[in-house]
Tab-separated table of N, CA, C and O in Angstrom:
chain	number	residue	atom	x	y	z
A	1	UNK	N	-21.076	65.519	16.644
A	1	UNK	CA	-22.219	64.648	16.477
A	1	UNK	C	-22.498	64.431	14.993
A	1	UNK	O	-22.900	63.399	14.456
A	2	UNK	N	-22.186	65.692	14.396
A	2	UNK	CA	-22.611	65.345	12.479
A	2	UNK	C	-21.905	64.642	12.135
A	2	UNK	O	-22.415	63.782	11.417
A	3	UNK	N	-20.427	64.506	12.360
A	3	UNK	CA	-19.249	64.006	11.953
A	3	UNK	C	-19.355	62.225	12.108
A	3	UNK	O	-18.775	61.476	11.322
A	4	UNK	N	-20.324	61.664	13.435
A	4	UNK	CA	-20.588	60.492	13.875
A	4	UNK	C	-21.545	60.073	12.680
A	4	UNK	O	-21.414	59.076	11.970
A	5	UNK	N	-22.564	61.069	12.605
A	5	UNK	CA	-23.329	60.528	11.533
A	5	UNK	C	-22.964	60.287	10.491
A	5	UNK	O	-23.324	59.233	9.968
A	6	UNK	N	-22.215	61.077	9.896
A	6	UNK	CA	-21.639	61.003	8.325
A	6	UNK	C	-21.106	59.524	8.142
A	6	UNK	O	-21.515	58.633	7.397
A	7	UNK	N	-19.952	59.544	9.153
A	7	UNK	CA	-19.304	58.237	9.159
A	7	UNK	C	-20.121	56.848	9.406
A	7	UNK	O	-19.567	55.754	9.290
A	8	UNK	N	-21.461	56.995	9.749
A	8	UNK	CA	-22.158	55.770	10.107
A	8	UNK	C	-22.556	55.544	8.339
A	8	UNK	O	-22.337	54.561	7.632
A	9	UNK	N	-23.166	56.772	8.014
A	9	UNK	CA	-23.817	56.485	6.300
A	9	UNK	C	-22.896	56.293	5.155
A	9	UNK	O	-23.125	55.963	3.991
A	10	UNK	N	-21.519	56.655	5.934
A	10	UNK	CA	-20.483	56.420	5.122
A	10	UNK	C	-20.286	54.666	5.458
A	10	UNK	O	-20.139	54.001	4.433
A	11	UNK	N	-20.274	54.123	6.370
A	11	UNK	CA	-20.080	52.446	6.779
A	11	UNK	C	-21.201	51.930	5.577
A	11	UNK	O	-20.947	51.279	4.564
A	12	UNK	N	-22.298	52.360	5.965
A	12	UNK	CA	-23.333	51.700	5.399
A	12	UNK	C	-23.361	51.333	3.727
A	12	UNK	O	-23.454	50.345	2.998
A	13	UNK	N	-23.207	52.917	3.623
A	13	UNK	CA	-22.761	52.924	1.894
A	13	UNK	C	-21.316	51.959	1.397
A	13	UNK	O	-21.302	51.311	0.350
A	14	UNK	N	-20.461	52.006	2.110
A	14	UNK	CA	-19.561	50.118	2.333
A	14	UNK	C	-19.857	49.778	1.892
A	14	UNK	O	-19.815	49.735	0.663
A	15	UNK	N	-20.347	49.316	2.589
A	15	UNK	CA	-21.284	47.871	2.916
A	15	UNK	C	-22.270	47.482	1.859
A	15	UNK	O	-22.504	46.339	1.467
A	16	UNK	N	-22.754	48.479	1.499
A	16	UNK	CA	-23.876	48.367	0.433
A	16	UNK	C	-23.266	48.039	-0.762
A	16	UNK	O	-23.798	47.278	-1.570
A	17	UNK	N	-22.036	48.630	-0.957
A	17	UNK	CA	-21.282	48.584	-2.275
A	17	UNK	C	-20.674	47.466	-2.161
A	17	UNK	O	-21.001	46.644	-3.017
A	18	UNK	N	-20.142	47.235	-1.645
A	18	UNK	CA	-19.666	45.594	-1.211
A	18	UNK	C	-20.247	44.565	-1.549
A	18	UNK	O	-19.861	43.709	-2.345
A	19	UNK	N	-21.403	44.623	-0.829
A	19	UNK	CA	-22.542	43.276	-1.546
A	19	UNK	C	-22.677	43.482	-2.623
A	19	UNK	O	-22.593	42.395	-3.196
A	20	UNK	N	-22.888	44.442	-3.485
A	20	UNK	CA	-23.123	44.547	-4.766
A	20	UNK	C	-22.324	44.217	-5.748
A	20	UNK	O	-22.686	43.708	-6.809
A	21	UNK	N	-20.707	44.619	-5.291
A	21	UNK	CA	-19.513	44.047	-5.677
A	21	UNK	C	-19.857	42.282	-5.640
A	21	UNK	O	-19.972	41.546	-6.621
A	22	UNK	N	-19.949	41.978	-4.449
A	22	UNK	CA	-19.822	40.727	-4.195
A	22	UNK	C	-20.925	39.915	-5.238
A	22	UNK	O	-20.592	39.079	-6.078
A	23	UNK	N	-21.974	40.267	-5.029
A	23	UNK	CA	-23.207	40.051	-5.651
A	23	UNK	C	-22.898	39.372	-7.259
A	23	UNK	O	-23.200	38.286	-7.753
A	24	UNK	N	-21.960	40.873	-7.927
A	24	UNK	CA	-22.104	40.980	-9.608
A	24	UNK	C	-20.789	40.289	-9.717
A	24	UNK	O	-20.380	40.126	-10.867
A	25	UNK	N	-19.891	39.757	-8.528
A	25	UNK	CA	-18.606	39.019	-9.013
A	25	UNK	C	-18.951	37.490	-8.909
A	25	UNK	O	-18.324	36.642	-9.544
A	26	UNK	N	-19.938	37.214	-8.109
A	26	UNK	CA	-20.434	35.947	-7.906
A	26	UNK	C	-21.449	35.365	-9.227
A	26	UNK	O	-21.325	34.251	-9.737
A	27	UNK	N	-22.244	36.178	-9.542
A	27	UNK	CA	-22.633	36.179	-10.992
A	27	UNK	C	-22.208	36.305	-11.694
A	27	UNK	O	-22.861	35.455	-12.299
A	28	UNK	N	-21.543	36.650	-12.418
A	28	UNK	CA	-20.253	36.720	-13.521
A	28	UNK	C	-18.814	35.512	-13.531
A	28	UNK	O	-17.907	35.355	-14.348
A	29	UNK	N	-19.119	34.859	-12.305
A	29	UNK	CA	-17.868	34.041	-11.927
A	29	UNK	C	-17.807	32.895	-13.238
A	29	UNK	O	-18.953	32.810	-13.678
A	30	UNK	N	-17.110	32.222	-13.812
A	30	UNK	CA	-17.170	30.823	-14.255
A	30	UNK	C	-17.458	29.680	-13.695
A	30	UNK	O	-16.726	29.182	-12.840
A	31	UNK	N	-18.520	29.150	-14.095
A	31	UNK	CA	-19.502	27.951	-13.346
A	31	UNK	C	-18.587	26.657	-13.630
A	31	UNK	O	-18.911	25.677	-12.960
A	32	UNK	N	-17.429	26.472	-14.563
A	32	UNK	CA	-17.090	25.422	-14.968
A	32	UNK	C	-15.804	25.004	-13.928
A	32	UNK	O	-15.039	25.911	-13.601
A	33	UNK	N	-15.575	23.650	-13.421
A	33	UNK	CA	-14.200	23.590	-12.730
A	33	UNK	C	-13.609	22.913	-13.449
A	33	UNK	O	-13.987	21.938	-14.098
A	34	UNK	N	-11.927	23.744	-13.323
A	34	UNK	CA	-10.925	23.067	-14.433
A	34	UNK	C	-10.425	21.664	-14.158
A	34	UNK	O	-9.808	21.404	-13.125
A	35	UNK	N	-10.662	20.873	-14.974
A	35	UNK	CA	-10.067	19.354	-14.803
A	35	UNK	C	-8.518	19.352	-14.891
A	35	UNK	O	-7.689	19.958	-15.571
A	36	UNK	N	-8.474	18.279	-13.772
A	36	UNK	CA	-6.864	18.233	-13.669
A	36	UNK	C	-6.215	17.102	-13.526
A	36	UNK	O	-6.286	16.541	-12.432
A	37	UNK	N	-5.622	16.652	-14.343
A	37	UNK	CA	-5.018	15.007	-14.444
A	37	UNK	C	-4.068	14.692	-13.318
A	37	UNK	O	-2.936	15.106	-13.067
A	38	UNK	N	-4.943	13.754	-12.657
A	38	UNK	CA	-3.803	13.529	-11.201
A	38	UNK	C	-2.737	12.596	-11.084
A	38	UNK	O	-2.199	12.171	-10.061
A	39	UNK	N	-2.458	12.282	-12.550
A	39	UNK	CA	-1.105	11.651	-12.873
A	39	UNK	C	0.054	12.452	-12.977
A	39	UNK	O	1.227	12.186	-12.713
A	40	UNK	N	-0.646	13.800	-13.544
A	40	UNK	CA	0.195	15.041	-13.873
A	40	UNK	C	0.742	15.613	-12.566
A	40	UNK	O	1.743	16.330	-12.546
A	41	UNK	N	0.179	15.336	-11.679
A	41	UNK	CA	0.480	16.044	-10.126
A	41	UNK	C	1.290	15.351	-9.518
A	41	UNK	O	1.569	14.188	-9.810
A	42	UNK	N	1.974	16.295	-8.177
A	42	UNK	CA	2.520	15.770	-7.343
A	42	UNK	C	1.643	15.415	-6.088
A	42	UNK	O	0.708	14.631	-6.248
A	43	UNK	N	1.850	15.856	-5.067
A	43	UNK	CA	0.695	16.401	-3.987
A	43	UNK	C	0.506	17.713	-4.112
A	43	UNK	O	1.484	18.458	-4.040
A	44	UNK	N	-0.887	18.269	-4.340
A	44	UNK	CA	-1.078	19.313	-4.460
A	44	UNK	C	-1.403	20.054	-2.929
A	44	UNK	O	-1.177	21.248	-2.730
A	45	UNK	N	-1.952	19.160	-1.929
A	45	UNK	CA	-2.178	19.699	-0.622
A	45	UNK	C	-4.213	20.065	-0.555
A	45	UNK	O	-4.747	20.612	0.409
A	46	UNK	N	-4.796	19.700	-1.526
A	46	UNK	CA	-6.075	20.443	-1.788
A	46	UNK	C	-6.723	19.093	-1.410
A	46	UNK	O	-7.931	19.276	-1.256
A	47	UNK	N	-6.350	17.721	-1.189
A	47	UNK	CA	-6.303	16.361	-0.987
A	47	UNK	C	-6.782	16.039	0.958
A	47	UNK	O	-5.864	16.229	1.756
A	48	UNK	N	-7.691	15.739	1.334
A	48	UNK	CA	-7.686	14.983	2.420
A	48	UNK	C	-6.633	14.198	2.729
A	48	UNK	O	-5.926	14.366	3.722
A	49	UNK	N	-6.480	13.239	1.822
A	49	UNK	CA	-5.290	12.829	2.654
A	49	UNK	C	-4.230	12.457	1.160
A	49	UNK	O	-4.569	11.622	0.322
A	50	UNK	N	-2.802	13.351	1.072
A	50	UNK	CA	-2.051	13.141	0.239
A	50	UNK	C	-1.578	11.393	-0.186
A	50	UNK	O	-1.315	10.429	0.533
A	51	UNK	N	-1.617	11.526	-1.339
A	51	UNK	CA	-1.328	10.532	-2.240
A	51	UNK	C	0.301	10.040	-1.717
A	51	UNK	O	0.587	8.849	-1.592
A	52	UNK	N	1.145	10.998	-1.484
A	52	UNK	CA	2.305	10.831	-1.344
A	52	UNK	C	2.476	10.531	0.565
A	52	UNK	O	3.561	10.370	1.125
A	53	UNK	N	1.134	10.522	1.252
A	53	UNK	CA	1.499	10.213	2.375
A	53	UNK	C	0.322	9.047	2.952
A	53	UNK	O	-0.011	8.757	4.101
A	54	UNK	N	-0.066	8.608	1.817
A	54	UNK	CA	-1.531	7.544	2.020
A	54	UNK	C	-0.412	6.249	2.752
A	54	UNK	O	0.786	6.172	2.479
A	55	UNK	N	-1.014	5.494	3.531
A	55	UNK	CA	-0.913	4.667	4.028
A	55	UNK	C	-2.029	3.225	3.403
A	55	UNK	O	-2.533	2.314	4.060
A	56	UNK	N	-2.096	3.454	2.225
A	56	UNK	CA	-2.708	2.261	1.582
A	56	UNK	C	-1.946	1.473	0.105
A	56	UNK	O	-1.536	1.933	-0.960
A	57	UNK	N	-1.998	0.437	0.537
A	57	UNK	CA	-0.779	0.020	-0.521
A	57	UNK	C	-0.943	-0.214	-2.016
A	57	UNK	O	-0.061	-0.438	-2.845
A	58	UNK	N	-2.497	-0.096	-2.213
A	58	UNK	CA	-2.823	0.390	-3.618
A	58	UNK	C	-1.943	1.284	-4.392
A	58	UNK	O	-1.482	0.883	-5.460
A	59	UNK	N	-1.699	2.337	-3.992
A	59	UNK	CA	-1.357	3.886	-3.996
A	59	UNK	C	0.033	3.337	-5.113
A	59	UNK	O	0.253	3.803	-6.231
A	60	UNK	N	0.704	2.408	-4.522
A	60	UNK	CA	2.104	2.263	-4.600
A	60	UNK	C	2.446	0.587	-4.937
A	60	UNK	O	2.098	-0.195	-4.052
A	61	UNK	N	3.072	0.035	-6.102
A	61	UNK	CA	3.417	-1.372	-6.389
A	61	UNK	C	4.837	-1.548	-5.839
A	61	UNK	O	5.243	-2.563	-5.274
A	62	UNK	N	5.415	-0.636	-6.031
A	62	UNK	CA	6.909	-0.525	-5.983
A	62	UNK	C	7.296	-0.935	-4.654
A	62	UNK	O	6.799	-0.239	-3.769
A	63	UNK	N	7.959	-1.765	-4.315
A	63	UNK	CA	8.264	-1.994	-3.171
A	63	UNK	C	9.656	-1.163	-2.449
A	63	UNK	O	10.312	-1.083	-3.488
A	64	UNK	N	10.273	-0.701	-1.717
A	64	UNK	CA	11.224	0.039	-1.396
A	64	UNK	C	11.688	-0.780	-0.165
A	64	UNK	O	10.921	-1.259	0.670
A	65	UNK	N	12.820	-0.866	-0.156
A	65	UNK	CA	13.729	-1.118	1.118
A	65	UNK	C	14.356	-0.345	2.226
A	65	UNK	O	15.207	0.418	1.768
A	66	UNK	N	14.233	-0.265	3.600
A	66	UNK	CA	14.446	1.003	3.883
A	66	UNK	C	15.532	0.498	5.321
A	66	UNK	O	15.523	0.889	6.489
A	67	UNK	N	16.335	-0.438	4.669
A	67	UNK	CA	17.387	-0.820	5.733
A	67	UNK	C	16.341	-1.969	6.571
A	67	UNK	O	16.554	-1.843	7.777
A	68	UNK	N	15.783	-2.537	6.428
A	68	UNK	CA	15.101	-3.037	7.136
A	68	UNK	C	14.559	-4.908	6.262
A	68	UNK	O	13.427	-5.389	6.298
A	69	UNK	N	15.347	-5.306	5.839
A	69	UNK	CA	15.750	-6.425	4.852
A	69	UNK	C	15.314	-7.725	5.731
A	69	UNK	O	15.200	-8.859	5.265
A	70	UNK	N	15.149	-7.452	6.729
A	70	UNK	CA	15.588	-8.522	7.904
A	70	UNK	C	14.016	-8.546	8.388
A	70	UNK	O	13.898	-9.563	9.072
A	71	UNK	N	13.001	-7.985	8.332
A	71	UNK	CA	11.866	-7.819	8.747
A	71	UNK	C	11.055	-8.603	8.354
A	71	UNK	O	10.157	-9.029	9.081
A	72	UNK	N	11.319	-9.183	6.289
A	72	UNK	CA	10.979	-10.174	5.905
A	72	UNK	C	10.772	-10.889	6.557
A	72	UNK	O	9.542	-10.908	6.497
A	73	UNK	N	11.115	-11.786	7.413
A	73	UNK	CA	11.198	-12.913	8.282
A	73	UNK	C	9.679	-12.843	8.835
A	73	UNK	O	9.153	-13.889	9.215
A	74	UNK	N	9.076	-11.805	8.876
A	74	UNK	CA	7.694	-11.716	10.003
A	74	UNK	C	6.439	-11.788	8.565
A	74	UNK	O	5.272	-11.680	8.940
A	75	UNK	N	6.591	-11.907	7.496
A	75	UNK	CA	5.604	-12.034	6.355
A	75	UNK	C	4.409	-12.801	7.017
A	75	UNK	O	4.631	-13.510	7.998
A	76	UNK	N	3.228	-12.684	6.536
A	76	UNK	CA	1.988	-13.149	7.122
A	76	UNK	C	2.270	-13.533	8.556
A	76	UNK	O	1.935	-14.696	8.779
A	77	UNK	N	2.964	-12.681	9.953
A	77	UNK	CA	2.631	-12.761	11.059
A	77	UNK	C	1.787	-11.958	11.325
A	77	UNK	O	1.910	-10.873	10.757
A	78	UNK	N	0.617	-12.132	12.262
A	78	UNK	CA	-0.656	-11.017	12.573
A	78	UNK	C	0.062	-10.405	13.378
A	78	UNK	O	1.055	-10.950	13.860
A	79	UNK	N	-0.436	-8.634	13.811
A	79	UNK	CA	0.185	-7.926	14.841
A	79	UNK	C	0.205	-8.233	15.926
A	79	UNK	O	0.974	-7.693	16.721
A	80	UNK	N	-0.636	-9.189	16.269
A	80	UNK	CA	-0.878	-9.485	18.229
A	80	UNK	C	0.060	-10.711	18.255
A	80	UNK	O	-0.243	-11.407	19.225
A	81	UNK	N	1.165	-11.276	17.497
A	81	UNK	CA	1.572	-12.020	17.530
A	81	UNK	C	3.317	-12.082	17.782
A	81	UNK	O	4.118	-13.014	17.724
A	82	UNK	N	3.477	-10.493	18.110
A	82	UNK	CA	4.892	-10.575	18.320
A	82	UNK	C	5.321	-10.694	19.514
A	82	UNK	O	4.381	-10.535	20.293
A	83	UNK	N	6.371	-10.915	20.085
A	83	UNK	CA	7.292	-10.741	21.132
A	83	UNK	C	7.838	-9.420	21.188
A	83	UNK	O	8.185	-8.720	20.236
A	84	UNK	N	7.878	-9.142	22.483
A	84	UNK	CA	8.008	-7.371	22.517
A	84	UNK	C	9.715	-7.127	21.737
A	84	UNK	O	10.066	-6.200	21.008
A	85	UNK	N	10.357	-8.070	22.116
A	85	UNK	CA	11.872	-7.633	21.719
A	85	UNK	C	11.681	-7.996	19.815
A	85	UNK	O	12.553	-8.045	18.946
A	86	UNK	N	10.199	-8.195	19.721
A	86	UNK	CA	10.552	-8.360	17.828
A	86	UNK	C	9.566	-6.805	17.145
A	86	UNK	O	9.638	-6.182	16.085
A	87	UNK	N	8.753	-6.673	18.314
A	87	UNK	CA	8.404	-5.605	17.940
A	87	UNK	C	9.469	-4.050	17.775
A	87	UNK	O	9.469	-3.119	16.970
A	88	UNK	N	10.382	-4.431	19.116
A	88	UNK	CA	11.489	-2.998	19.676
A	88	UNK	C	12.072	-3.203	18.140
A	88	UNK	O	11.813	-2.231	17.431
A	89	UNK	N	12.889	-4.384	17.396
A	89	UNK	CA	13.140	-4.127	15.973
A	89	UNK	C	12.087	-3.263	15.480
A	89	UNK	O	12.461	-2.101	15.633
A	90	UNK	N	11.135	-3.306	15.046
A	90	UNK	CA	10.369	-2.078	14.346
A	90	UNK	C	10.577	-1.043	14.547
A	90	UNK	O	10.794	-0.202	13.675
A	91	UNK	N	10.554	-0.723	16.471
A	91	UNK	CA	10.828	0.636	16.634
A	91	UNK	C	12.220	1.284	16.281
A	91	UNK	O	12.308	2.357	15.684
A	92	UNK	N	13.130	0.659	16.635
A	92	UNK	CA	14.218	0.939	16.195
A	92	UNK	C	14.595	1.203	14.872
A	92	UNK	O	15.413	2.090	14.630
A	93	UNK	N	13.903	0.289	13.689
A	93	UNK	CA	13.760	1.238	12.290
A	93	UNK	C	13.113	2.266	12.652
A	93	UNK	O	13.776	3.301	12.721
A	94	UNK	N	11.896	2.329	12.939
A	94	UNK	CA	10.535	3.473	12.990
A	94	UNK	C	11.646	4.525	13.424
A	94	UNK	O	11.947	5.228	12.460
A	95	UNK	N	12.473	4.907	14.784
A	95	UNK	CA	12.925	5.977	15.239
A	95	UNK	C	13.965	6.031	14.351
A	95	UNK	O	14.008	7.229	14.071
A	96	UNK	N	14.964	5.396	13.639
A	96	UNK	CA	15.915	5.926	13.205
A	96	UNK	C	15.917	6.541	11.483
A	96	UNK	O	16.772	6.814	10.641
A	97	UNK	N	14.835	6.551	11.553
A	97	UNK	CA	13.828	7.309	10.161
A	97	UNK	C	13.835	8.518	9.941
A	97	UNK	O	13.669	9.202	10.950
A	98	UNK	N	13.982	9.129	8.876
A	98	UNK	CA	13.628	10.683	8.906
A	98	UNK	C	11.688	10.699	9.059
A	98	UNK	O	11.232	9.732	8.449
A	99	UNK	N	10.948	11.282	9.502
A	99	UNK	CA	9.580	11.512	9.329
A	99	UNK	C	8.249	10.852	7.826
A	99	UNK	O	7.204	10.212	7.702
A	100	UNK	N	9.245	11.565	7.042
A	100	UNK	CA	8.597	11.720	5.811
A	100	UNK	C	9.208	10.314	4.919
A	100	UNK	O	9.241	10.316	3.689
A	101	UNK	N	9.528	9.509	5.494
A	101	UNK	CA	9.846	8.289	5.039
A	101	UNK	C	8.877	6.921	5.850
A	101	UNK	O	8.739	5.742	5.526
A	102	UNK	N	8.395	7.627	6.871
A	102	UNK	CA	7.699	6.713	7.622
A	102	UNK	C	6.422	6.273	6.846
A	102	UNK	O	6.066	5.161	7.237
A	103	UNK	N	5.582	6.806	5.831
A	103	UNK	CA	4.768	6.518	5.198
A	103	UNK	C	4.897	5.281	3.892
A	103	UNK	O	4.240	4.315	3.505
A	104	UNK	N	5.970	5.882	3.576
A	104	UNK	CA	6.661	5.022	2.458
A	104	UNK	C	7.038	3.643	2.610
A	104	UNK	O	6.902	2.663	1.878
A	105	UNK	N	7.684	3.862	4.058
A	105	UNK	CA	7.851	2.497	5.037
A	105	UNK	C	6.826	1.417	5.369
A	105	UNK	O	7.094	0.217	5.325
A	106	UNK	N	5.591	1.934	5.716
A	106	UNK	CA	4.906	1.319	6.303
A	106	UNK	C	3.895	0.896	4.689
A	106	UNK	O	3.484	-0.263	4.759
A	107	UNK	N	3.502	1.572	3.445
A	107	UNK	CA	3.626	1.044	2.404
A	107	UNK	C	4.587	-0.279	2.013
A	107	UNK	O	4.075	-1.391	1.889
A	108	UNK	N	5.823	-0.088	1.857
A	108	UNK	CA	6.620	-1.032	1.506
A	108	UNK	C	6.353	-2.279	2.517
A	108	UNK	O	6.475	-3.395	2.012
A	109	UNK	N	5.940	-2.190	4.134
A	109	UNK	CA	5.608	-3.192	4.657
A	109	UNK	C	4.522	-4.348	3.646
A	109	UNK	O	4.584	-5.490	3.190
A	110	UNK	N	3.610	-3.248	3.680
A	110	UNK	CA	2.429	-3.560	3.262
A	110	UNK	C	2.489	-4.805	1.934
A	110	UNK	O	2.130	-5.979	1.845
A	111	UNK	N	3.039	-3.977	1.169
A	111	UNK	CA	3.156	-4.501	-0.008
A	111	UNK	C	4.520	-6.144	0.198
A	111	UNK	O	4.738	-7.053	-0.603
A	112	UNK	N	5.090	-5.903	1.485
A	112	UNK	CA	6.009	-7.161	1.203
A	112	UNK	C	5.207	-8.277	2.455
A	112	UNK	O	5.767	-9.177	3.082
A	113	UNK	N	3.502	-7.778	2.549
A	113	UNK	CA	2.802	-8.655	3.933
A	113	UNK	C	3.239	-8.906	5.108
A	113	UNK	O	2.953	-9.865	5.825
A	114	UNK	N	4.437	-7.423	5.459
A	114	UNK	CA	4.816	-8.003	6.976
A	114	UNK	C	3.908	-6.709	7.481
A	114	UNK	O	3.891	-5.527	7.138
A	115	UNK	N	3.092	-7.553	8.542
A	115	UNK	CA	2.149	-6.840	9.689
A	115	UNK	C	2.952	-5.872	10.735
A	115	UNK	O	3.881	-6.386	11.357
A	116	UNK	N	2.714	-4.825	10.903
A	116	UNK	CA	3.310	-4.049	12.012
A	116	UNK	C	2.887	-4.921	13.263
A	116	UNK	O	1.947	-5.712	13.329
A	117	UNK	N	3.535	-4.685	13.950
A	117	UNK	CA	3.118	-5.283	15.992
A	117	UNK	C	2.452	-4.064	16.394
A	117	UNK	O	2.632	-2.856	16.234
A	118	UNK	N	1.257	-5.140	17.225
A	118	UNK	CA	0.128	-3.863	17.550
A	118	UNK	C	0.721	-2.690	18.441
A	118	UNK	O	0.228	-1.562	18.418
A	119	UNK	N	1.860	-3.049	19.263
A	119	UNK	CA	2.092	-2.477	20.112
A	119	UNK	C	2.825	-0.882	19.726
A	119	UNK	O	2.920	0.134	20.416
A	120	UNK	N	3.435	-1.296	17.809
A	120	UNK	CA	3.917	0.189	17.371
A	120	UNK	C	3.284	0.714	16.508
A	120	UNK	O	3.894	1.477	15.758
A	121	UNK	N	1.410	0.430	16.243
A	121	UNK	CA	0.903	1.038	15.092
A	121	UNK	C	0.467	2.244	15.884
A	121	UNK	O	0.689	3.285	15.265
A	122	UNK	N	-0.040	2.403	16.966
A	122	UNK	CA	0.052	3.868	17.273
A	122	UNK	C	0.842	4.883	17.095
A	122	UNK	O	0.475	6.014	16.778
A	123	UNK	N	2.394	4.382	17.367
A	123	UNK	CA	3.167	5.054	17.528
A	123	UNK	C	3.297	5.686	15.844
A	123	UNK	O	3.216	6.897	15.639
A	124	UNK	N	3.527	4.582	14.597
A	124	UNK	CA	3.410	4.973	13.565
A	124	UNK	C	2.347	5.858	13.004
A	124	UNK	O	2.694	6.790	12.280
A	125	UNK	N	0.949	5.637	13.296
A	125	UNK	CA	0.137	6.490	13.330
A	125	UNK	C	-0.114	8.131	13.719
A	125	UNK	O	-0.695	9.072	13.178
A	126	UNK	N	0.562	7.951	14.810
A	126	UNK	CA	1.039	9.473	15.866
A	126	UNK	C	2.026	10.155	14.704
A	126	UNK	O	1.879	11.354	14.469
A	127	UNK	N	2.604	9.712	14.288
A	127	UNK	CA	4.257	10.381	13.320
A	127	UNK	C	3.619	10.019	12.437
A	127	UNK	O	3.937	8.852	12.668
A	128	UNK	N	2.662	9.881	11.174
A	128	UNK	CA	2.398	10.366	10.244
A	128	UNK	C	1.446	10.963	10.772
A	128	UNK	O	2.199	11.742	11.358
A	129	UNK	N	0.385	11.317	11.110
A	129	UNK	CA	-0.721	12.119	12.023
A	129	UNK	C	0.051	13.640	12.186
A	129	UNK	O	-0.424	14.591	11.565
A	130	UNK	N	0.867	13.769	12.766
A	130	UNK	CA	1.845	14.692	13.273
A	130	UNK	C	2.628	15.200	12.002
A	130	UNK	O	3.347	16.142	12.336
A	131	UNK	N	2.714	14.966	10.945
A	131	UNK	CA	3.443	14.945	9.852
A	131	UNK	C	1.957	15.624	8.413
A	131	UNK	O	1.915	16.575	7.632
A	132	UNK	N	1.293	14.817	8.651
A	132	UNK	CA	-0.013	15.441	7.513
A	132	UNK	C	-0.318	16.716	8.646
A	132	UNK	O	0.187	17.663	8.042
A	133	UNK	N	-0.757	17.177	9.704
A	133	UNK	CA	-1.073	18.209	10.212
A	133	UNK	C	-0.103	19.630	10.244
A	133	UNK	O	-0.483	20.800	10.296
A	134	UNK	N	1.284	19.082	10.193
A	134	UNK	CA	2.884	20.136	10.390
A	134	UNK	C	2.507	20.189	9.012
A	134	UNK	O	3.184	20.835	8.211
């Protein structure tokens, strides 16, 4: 029974020291946060949503080609405006993609004004979705 007690005033005294630790490290901490030039970076991961996997075509001027030369043809078509066999072309780039290129892809769309078909922006969505979370 003494042995129960000891060990309870022994928890406590922890505990006590702990906060106090915690207490005098939280006060003593540096209030200042270090600035960090985000030109200098890659993706750091500390980002909601990575720079290197944004889906906004600001991000990126550069246009990239990704076997898909032939897509041109659909420039200022809206998405509700395809034929399913012009959309299956998309998918058929989209699947024969490594993952981590699918972002880049759908950038380079962007930037050359060809609209995805509504019928594969989910699917593109799902595989980068699936890709920022892995």
């Amino acid at each position: 029974m003494q042995i129960v007690l000891y060990m309870i005033i022994a928890l406590v005294l922890l505990g006590i020291a702990a906060g106090v630790a915690s207490w005098l490290h939280y006060r003593h901490a540096p209030k200042d946060e270090p600035t960090v030039n985000p030109a200098d970076m890659e993706c750091c991961g500390q980002h909601e949503v990575c720079e290197k996997e944004s889906l906004l075509a600001a991000v990126s001027k550069q246009i990239e080609y990704y076997d898909d030369e032939e897509l041109d043809r659909f420039k200022g078509r809206e998405g509700d405006e395809y034929a399913e066999e012009e959309a299956e072309e998309f998918r058929n780039i989209l699947y024969t993609m490594r993952q981590e290129e699918v972002a880049g892809w759908i950038r380079s769309l962007q930037l050359r004004q060809v609209n995805l078909p509504d019928e594969v922006k989910d699917e593109v969505f799902l595989i980068v979705g699936e890709r920022r979370i892995g």
